[in-house]
Short mmCIF file of C-alpha atoms in Angstrom, two decimals:
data_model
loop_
_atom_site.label_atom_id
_atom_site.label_comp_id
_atom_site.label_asym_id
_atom_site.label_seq_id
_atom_site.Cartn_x
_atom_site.Cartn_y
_atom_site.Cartn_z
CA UNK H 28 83.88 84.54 105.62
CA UNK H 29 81.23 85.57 108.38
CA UNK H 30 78.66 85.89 106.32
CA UNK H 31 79.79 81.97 105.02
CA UNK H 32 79.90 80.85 108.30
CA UNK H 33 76.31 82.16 109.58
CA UNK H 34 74.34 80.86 106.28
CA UNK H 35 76.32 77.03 107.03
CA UNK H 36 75.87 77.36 110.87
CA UNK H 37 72.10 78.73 110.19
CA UNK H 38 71.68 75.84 107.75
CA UNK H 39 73.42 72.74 109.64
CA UNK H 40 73.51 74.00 113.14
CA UNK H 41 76.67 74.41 115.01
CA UNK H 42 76.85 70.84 115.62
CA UNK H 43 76.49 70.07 111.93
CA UNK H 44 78.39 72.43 110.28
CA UNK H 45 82.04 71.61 109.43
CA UNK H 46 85.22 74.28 108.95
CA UNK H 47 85.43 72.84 105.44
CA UNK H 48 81.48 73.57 104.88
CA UNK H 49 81.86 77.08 105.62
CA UNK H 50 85.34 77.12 103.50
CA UNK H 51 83.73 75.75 100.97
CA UNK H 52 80.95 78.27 100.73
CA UNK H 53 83.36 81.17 101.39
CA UNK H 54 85.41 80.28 98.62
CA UNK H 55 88.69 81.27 101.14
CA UNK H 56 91.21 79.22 101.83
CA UNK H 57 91.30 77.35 105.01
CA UNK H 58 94.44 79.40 106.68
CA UNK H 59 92.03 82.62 106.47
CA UNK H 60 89.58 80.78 108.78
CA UNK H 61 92.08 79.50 111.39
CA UNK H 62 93.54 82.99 111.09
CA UNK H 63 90.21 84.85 112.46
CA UNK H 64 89.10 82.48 114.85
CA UNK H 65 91.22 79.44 116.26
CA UNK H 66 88.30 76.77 115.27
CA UNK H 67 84.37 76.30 115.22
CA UNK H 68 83.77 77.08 118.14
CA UNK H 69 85.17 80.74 118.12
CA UNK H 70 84.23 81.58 114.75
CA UNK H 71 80.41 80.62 116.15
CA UNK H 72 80.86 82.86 119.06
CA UNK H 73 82.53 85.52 116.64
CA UNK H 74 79.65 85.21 114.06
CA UNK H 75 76.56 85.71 117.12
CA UNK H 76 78.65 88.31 118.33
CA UNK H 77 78.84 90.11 115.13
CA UNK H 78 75.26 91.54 114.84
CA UNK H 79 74.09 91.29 118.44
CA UNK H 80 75.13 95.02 119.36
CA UNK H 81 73.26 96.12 116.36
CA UNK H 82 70.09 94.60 116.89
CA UNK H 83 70.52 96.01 120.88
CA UNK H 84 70.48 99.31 119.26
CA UNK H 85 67.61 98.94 117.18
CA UNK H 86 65.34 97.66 119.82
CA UNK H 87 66.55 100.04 122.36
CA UNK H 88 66.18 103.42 120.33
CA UNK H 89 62.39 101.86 119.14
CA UNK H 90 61.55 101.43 122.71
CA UNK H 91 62.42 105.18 123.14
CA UNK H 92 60.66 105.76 120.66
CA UNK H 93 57.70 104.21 121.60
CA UNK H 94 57.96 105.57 125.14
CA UNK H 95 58.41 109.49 123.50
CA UNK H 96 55.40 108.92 121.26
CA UNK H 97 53.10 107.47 124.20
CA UNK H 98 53.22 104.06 123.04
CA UNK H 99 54.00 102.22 125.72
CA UNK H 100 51.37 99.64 126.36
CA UNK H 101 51.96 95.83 125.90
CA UNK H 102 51.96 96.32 122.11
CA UNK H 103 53.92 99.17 121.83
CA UNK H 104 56.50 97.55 124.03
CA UNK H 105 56.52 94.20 122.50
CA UNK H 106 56.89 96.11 119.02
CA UNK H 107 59.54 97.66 119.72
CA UNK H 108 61.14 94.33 120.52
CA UNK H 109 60.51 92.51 117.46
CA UNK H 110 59.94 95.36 114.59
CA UNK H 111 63.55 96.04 114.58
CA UNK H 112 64.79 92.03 113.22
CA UNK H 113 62.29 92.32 111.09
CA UNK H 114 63.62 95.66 109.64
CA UNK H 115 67.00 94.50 109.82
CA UNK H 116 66.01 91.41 107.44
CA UNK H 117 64.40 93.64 105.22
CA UNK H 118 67.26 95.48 104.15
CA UNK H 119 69.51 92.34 104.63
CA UNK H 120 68.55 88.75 104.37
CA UNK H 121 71.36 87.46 105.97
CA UNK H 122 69.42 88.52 109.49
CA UNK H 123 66.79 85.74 108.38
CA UNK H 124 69.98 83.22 108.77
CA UNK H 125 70.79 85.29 112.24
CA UNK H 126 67.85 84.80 113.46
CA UNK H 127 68.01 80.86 112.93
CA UNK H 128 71.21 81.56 114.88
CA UNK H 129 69.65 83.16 117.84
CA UNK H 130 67.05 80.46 118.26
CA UNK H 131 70.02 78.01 118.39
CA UNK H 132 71.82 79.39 121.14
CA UNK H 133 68.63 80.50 123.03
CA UNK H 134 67.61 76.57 123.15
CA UNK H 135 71.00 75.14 123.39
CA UNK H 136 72.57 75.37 127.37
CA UNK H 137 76.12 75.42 126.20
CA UNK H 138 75.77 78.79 124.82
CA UNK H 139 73.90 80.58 127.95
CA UNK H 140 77.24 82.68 128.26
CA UNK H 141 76.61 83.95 124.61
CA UNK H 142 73.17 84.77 125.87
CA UNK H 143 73.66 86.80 128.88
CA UNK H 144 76.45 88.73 127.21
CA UNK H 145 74.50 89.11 123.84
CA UNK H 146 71.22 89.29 124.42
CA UNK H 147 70.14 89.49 128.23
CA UNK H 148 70.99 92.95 129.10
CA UNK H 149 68.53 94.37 126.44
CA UNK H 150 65.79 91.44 127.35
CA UNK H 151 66.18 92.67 131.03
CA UNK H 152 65.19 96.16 129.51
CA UNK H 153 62.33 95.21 127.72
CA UNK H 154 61.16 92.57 130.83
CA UNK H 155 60.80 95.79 133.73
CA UNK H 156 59.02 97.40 130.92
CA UNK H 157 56.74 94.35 130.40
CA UNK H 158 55.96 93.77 134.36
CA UNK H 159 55.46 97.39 135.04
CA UNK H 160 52.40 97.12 132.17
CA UNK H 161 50.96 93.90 134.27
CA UNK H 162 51.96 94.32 137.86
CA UNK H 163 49.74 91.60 138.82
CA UNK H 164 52.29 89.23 136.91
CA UNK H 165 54.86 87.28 138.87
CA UNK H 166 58.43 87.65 137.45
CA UNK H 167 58.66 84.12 136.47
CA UNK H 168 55.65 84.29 134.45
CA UNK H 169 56.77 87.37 132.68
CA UNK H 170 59.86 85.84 131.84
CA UNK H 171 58.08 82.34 130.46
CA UNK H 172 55.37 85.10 128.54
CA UNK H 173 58.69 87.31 126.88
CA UNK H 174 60.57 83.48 126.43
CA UNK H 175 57.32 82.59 124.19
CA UNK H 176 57.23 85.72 122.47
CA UNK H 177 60.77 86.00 121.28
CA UNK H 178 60.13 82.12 120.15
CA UNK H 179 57.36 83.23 118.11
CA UNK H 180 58.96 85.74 116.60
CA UNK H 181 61.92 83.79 115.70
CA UNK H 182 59.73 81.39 114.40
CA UNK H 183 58.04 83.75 112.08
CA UNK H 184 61.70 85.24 110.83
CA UNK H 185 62.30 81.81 109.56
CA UNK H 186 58.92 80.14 109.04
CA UNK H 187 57.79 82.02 106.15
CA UNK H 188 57.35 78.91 104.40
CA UNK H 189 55.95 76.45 106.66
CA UNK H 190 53.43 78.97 107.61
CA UNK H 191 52.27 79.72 103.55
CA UNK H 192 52.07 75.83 103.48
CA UNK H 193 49.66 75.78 105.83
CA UNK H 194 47.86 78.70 105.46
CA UNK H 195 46.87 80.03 102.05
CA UNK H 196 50.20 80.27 100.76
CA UNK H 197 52.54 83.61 101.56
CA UNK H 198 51.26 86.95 103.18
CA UNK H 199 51.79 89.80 103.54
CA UNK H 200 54.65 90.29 106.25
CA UNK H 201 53.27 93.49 107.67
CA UNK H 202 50.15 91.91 108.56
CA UNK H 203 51.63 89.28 110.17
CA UNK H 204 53.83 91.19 112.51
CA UNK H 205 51.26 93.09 113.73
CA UNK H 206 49.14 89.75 114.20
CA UNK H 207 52.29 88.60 115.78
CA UNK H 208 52.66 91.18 118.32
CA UNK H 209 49.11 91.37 119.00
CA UNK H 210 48.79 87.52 119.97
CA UNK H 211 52.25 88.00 122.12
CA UNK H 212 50.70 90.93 123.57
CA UNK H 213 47.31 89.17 125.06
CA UNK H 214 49.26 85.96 126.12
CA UNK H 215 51.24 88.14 128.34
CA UNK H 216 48.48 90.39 129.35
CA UNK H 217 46.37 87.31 129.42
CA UNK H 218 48.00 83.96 130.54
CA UNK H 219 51.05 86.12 133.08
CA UNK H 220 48.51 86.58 136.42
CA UNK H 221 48.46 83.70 138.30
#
């Protein structure tokens, strides 16, 4: 039923989505829905919740990682933010419709409780890591650098697509990452002194 309800809510938005979309694509009957959640709104809530301590994890233990192998410049930093969702989708493609998720409720103000409990406790993490590597950076500017950054990335999680249609059709995700957090990494170190 989670799994139904993140692929309609990923798809439609929460907005768009209905209870009988995400029955319907569940295949349970409606009872089992009402049962786990009390209603859209919780069953939203329930399915960002769902994977958010996971992908916490994963970012945190690459950071360490990072940090214990000497890696800890912009790049290594800003790969260890984004390598791990794109690990996770690797193995599972449902993260491709999380990620969709995540850029709903990051540019959506009614869910900026969902974000500080989710996802801002790990971002602060990875933020003092990112203004200790440019200490000529305000914090505001830091913040708008690592709010592009995560945007990009989300983008490319769920822009494969768009991005072979205007380029020269798909590549090869590896690549692109690194491109990714390469471009990230010289906007921040770049465009965050004022």
């Amino acid at each position: 039923m989670l799994d139904a309800a993140e692929a309609v809510f990923a798809i439609r938005g929460f907005d768009g989505a209905t209870i009988r979309d995400i029955v319907a694509e569940s295949g349970e009957p409606l009872g089992t829905i009402h049962h786990h959640g009390g209603g859209k709104e919780a069953l939203f809530q329930q399915v960002v919740a769902r994977r958010a301590e996971e992908l916490s994890e994963a970012r945190l233990a690459a950071l360490a990682r990072a940090q214990a192998a000497g890696d800890s410049d912009l790049p290594g930093v800003l790969g260890a933010f984004m390598r791990p969702f794109f690990d996770l989708s690797q193995k599972d493609p449902c993260w491709r419709h999380y990620a969709r998720l995540v850029a709903f409720v990051s540019a959506d103000d009614r869910w900026r409780a969902l974000s500080a409990r989710f996802f801002d406790p790990t971002a602060r993490v990875f933020l003092a890591e990112i203004r200790a590597l440019v200490p000529g950076a305000t914090e505001q500017s830091v913040a708008e650098g690592f709010v592009f950054s995560v945007s990009a990335m989300l983008a490319l999680l769920t822009s494969q697509e768009r991005i072979g249609t205007l380029g020269v059709g798909r590549a090869n995700e590896a690549a692109q990452i690194d491109h990714l957090v390469h471009f990230c990494a010289a906007g921040l170190a770049g465009g965050t002194v004022r």
